Coordinates of C-alpha atoms in Angstrom, one line a residue:
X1 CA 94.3 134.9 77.0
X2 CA 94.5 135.2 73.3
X3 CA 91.3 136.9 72.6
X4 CA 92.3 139.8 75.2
X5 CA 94.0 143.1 74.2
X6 CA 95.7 144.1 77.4
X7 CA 97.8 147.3 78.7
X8 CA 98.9 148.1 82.0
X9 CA 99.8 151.3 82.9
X10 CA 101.8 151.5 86.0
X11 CA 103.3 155.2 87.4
X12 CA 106.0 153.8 88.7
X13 CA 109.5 153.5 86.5
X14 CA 109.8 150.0 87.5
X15 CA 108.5 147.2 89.6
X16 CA 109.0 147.5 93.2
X17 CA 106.7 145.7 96.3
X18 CA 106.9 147.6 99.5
X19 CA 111.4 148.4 99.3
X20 CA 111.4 150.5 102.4
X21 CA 110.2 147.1 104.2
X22 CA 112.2 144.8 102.7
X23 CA 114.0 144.1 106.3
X24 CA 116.4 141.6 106.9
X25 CA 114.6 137.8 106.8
X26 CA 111.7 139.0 107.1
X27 CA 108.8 136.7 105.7
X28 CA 105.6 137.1 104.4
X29 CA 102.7 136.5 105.9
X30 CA 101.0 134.3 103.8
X31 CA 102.5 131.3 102.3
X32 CA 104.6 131.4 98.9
X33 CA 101.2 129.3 97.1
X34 CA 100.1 133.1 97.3
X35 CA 101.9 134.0 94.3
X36 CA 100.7 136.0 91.2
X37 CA 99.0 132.7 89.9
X38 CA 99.0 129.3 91.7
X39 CA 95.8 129.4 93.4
X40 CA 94.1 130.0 90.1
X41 CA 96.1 128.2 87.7
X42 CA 98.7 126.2 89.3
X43 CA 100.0 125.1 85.6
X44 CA 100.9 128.9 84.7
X45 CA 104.3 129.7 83.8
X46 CA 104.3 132.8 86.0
X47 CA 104.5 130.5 89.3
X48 CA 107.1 131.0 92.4
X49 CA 108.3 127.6 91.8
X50 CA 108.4 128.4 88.0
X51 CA 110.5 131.3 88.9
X52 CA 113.0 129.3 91.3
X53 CA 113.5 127.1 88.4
X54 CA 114.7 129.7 86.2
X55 CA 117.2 130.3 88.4
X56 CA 118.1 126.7 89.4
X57 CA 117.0 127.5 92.7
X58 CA 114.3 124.3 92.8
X59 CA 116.2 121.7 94.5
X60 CA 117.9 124.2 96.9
X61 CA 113.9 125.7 97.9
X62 CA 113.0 121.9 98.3
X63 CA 115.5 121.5 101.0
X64 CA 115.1 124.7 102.7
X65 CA 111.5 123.6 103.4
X66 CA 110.4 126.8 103.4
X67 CA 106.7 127.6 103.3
X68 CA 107.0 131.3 104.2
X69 CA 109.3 133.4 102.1
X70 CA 112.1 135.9 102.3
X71 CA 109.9 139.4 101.3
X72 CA 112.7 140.2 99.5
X73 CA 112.8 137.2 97.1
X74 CA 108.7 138.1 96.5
X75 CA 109.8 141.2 95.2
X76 CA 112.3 139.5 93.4
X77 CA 109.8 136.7 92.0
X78 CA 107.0 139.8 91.1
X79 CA 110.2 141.5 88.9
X80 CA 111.3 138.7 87.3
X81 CA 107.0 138.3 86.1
X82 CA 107.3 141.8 85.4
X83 CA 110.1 141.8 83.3
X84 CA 108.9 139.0 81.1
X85 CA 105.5 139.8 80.6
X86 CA 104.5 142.0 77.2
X87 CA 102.1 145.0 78.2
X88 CA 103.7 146.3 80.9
X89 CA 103.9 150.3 80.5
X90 CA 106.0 151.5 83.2
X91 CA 106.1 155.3 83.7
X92 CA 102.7 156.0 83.2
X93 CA 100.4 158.0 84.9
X94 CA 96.5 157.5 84.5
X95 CA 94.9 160.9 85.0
X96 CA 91.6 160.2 84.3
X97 CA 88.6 157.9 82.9
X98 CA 85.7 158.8 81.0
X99 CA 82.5 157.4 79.5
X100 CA 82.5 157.7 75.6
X101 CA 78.8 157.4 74.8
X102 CA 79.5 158.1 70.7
X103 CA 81.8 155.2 70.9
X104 CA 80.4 153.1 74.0
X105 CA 83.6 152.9 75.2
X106 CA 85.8 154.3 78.1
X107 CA 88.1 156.7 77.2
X108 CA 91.6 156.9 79.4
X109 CA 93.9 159.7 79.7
X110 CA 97.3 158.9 80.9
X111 CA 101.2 160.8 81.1
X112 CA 104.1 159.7 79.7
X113 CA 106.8 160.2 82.9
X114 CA 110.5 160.6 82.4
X115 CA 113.1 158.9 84.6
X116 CA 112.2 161.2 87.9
X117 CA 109.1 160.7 87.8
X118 CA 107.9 164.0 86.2
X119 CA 106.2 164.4 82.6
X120 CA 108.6 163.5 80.2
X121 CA 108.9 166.9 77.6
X122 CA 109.1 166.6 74.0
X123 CA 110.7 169.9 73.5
X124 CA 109.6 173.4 74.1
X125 CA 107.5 175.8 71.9
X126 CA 108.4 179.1 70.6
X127 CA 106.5 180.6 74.3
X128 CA 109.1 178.4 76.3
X129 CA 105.9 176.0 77.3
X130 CA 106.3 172.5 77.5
X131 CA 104.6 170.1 75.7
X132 CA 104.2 166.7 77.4
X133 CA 103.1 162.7 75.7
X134 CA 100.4 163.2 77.0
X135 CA 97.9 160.3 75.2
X136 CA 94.5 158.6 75.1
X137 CA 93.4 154.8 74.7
X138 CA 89.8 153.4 74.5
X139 CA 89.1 150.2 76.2
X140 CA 85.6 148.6 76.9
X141 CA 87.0 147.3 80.4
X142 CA 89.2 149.1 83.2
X143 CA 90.4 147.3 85.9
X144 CA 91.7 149.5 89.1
X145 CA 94.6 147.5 90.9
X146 CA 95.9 151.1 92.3
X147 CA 96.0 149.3 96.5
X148 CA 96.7 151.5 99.4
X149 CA 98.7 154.6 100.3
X150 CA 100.9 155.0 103.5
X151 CA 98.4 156.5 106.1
X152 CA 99.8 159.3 108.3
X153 CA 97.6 160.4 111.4
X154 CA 96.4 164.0 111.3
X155 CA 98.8 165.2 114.6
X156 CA 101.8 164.1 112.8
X157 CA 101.4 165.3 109.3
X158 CA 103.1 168.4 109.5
X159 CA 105.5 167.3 110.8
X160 CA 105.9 164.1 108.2
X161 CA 105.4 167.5 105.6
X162 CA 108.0 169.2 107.2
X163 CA 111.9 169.3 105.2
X164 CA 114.0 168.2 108.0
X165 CA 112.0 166.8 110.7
X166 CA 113.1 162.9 111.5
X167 CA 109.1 162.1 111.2
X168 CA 108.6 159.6 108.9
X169 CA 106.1 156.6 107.5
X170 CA 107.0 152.9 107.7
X171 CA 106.9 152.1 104.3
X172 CA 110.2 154.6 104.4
X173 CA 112.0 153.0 107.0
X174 CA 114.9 151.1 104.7
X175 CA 116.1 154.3 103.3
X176 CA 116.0 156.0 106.8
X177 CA 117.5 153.3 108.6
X178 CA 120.9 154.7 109.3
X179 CA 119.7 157.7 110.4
X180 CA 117.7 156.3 112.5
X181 CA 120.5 154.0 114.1
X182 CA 122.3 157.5 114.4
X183 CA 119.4 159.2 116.2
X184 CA 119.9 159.4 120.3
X185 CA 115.8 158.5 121.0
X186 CA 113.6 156.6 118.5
X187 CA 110.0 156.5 119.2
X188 CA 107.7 153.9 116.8
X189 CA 104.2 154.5 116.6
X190 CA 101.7 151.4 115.7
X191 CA 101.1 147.8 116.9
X192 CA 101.0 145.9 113.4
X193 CA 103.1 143.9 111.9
X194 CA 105.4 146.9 110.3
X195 CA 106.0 148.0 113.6
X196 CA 106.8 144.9 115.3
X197 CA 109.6 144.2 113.0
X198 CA 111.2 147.7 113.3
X199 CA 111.1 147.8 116.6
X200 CA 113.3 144.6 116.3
X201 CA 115.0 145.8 113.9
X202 CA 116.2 148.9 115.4
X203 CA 116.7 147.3 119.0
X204 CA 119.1 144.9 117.5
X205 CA 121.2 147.7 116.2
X206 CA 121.7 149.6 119.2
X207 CA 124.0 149.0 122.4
X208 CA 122.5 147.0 125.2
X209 CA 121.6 149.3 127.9
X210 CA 121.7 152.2 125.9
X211 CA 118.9 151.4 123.4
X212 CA 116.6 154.3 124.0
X213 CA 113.9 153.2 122.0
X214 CA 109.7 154.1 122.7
X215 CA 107.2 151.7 121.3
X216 CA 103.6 153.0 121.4
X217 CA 100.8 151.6 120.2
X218 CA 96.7 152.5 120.3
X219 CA 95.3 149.1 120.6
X220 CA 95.0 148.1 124.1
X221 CA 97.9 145.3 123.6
X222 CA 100.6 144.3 121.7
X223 CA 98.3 141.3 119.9
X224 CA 99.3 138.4 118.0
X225 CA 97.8 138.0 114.6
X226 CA 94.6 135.5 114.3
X227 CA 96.3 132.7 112.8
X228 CA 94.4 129.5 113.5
X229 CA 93.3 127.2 110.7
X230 CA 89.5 128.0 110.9
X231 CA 90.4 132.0 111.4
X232 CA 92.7 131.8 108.1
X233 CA 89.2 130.9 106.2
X234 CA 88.2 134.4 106.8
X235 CA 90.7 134.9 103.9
X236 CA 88.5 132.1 101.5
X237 CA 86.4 133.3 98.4
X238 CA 83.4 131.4 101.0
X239 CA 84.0 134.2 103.5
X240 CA 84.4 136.9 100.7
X241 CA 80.9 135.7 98.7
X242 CA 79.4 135.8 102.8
X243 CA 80.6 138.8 103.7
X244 CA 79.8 140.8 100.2
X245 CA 76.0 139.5 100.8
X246 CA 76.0 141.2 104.0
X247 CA 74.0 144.6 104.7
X248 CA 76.1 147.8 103.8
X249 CA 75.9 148.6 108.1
X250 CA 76.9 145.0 109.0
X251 CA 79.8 145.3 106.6
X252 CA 81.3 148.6 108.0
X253 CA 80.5 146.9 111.5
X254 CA 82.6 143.7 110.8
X255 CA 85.3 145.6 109.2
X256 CA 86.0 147.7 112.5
X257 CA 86.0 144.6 114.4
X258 CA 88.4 141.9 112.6
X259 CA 91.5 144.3 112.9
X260 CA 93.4 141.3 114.0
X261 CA 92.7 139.3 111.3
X262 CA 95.2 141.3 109.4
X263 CA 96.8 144.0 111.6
X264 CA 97.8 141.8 114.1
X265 CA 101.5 140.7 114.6
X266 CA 102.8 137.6 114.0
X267 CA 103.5 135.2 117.1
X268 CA 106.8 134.6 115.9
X269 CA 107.7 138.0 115.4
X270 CA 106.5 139.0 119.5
X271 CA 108.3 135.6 120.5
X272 CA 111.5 137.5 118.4
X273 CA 111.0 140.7 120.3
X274 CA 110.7 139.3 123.9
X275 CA 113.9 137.0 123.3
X276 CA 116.1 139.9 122.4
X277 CA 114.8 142.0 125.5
X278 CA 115.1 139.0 127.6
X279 CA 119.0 138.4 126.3
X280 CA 119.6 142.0 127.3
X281 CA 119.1 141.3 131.0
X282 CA 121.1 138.4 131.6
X283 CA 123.9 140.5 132.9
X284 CA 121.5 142.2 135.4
X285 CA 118.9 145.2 134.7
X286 CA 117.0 146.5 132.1
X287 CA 117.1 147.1 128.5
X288 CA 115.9 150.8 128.0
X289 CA 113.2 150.1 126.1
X290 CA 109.6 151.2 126.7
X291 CA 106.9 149.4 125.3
X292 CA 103.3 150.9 125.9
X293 CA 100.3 149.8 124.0
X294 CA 97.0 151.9 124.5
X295 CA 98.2 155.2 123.8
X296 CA 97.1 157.9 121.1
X297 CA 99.2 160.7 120.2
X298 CA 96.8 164.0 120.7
X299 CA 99.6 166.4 119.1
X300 CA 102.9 166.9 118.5
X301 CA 104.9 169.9 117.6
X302 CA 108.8 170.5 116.3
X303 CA 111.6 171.5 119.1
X304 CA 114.8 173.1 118.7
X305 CA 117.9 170.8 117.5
X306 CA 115.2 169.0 115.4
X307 CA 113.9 167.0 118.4
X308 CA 110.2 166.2 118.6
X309 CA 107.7 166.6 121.3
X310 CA 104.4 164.0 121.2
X311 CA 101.9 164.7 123.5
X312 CA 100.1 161.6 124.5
X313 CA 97.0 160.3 125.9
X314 CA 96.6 156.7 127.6
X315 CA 93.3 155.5 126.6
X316 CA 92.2 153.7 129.1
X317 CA 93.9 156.0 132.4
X318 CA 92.6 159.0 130.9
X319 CA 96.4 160.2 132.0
X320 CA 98.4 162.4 129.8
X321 CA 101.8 163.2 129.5
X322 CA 105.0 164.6 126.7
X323 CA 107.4 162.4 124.9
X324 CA 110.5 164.1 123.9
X325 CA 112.3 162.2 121.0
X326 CA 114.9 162.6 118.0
X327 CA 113.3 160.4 115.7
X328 CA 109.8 158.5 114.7
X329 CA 108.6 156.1 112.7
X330 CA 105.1 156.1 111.5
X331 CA 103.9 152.6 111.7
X332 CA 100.4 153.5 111.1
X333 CA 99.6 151.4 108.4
X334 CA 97.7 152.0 105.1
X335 CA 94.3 153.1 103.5
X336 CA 92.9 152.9 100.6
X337 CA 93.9 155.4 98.0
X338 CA 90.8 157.1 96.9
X339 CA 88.8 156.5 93.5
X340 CA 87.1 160.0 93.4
X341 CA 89.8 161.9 91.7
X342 CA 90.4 159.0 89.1
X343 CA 87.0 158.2 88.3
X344 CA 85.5 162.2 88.8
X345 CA 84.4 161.7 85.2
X346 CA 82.5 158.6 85.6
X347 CA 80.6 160.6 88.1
X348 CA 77.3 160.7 86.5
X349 CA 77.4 157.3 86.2
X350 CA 78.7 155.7 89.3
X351 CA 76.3 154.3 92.0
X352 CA 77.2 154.6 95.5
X353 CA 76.1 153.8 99.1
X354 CA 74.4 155.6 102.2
X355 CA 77.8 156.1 102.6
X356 CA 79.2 157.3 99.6
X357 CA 81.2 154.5 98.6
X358 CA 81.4 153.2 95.3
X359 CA 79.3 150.1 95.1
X360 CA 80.7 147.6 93.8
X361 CA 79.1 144.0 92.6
X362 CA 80.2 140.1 93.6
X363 CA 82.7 140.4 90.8
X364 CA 84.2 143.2 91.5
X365 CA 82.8 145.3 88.9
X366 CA 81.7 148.8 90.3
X367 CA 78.0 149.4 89.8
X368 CA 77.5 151.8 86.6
X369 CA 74.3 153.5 84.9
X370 CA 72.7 150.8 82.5
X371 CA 73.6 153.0 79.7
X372 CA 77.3 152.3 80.4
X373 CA 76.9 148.2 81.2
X374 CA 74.3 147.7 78.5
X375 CA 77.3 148.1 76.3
X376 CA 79.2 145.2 77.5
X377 CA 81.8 147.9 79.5
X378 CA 82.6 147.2 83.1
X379 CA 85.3 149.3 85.8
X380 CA 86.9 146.6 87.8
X381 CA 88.3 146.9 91.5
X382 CA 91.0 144.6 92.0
X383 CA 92.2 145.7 95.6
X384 CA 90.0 148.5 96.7
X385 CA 87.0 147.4 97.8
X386 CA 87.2 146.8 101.5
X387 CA 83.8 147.7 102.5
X388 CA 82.2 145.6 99.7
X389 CA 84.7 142.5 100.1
X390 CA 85.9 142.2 104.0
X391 CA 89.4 141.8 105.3
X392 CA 90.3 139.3 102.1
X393 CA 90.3 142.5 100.2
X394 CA 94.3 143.1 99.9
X395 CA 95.7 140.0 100.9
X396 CA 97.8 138.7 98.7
X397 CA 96.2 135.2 99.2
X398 CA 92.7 135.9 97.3
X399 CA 94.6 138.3 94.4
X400 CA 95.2 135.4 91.8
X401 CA 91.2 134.6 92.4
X402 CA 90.2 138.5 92.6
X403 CA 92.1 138.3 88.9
X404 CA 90.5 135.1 87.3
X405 CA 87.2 136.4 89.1
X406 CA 87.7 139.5 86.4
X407 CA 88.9 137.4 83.6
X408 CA 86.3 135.1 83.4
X409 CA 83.9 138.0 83.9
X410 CA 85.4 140.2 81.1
X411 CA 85.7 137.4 78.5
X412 CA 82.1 135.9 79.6
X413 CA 83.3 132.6 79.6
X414 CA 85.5 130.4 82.5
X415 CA 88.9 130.1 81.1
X416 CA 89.9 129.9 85.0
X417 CA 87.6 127.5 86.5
X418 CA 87.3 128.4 90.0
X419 CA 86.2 126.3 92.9
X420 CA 82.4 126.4 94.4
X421 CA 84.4 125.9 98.2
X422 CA 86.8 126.6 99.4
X423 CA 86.6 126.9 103.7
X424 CA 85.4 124.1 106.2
X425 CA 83.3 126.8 107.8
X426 CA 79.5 127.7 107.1
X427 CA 79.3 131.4 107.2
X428 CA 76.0 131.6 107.1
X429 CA 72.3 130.0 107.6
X430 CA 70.7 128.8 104.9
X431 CA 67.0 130.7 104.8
X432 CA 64.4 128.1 106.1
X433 CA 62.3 126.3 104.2
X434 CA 58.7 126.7 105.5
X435 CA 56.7 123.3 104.5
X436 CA 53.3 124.5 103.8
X437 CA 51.7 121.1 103.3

């Protein structure tokens, strides 16, 4: 948009979506409309199919009939948009944003980072101290797009912290892969979609009859994703708009209760699993696999020769009993990286909930002291508003609305018209209309 100034600042030294995941054919989990764009502006140059054309990849897409994508070719879509786009400021880390009230504007401190991550030096001073580019930009809008971190449970993250120990997260696993394959035991912790895949991974990989693989889970199955037509609309701007004009305990209620909405596993990804254990007893007996959902891991400590020892709890026996491994993988998902440390100097400012939340309005702008919106300057959450905006929250699906939502909110006009429905399905009662003669 012309009349826009735009920076992103991105800690990172380059573009990269989820590489420790980026497993063999595996798809996504939404279909490739859910680019950067398409279901916002299907005429933007930044489009999947734009992208395949680029490469002269078009005709060879068209005959694939592919609706699902490779993950790895979304990663390779969202670097080719990444690479092209002015703005970008890779390798650099926000530390902070703060309310200007001489200028009426937000002031945001961010790092210059070298190569490795770590504040690039200028030089050093005659005391041997470092300076850094360090620096400071003004803006009348911020928009937070900083997602989710790996979530490790609270029994496990010593060990995870631990140099040496074969503990570690999911969004790892690519880089640990052959050390895993090497391992005698592998255990893998989590029922979601993560897990399912490298369990399948890894049982591929290793000798039939020999495979020595655990796969425990705390939900009491291992459960298919809801994937229906009428349960997909629960990823609609219709359920979003619903669900946002819910009470704040409602929200938190729903939230706990659509888990397999999104942390489900995809049909064809348990029908992939049960096909490779079934192909390993054709000869006679039993792949050694063990597959146990409604389990919690209570503790777990560090043995000699590196092994690990989990100490488990079946949830619904009330039975406990020791694992002894040489490896695990955390497929425990992801939570929302906090605001509090970002934002501490918006503090004064911010308005939260009985639960301490941010709140955070129906477009996505978090709710500020007068003094600060009166001046036409809003903070935006792009993908961290869960208990404000229900399970649509990250899903790739609803990002190119999240981001015309913002748009046409920051310019105050509608330079991305956006649809008044969008779902079969009524969320909600209207409130009657009492006839009172």
């Amino acid at each position: 948009l012309a009349e826009l100034d735009a920076v992103f600042y991105d800690q990172h030294p380059a573009f990269h979506w989820h590489p420790g995941l980026l497993i063999e054919d595996t798809t996504l989990q939404v279909p490739f409309l859910a680019d950067l764009v398409t279901l916002a502006d299907p005429t933007s140059p930044w489009s999947f199919p734009n992208y395949l054309r680029s490469r002269d990849r078009l005709f060879p897409f068209y005959f694939a009939e592919r609706f699902h994508i490779r993950r790895a070719e979304y990663d390779a879509y969202c670097r080719w948009v990444s690479k092209n786009l002015p703005g970008l400021r890779f390798g650099h880390q926000v530390e902070g944003v703060r309310w200007n009230p001489e200028r009426d504007l937000f002031e945001v401190d961010f790092t210059r980072l070298d190569g490795d991550g770590e504040a690039d030096s200028l030089g050093r001073t005659h005391t041997s101290a470092r300076t850094y580019t360090s620096a400071r930009t003004y803006t009348r809008n911020v928009v937070l797009g900083i997602g989710t971190a790996p979530h490790v449970p609270e029994p496990l993250q010593p060990l995870v912290d631990a140099p040496g120990v074969p503990v570690i997260h999911a969004a790892d696993y690519l880089g640990e892969r052959d050390h895993l394959l090497a391992a005698g035991h592998v255990t893998v912790i989590g029922a979601g979609q993560s897990g399912a895949e490298i369990f399948l991974d890894l049982l591929k990989a290793r000798p039939t009859g020999r495979e020595r693989i655990h796969w425990l889970a705390r939900t009491g199955a291992f459960a298919p994703m809801e994937y229906s037509k009428l349960g997909l609309e629960h990823f609609t701007p219709d359920y979003a708009r619903y669900f946002h004009a819910l009470t704040e305990p409602t929200r938190d209620r729903l939230v706990a209760a659509q888990w397999q909405l999104h942390r489900g596993i995809a049909a064809p990804t348990l029908a992939a699993i049960h096909e490779e254990l079934y192909r390993r007893t054709l000869h006679g007996g039993w792949p050694d696999a063990v597959l146990t959902p409604g389990v919690q891991v209570r503790t777990a400590g560090q043995l000699p020769a590196n092994k690990v020892e989990l100490h488990l709890e079946h949830l619904q026996q009330g039975t406990r009993s020791r694992l002894t491994t040489d490896a695990v993988v955390l497929a425990t998902g992801y939570r929302e990286r906090p605001l509090d440390r970002l934002l501490a100097g918006l503090d004064p400012y911010l308005r939260r909930d009985s639960s301490e939340r941010p709140r955070v309005d129906d477009r996505f702008r978090l709710v500020l002291d007068p003094s600060v919106t009166g001046a036409g300057c809003h903070v935006y959450v792009q993908n961290a508003a869960l208990h404000a905006h229900g399970v649509g929250t990250p899903d790739l699906g609803l990002a190119a609305w999240r981001s015309a939502t913002i748009l046409n909110a920051v310019t105050g006009k509608d330079p991305y018209p956006l649809p008044d429905r969008t779902a079969f399905t009524t969320f909600g009662l209207a409130p009657q209309q009492v006839d009172r003669g």
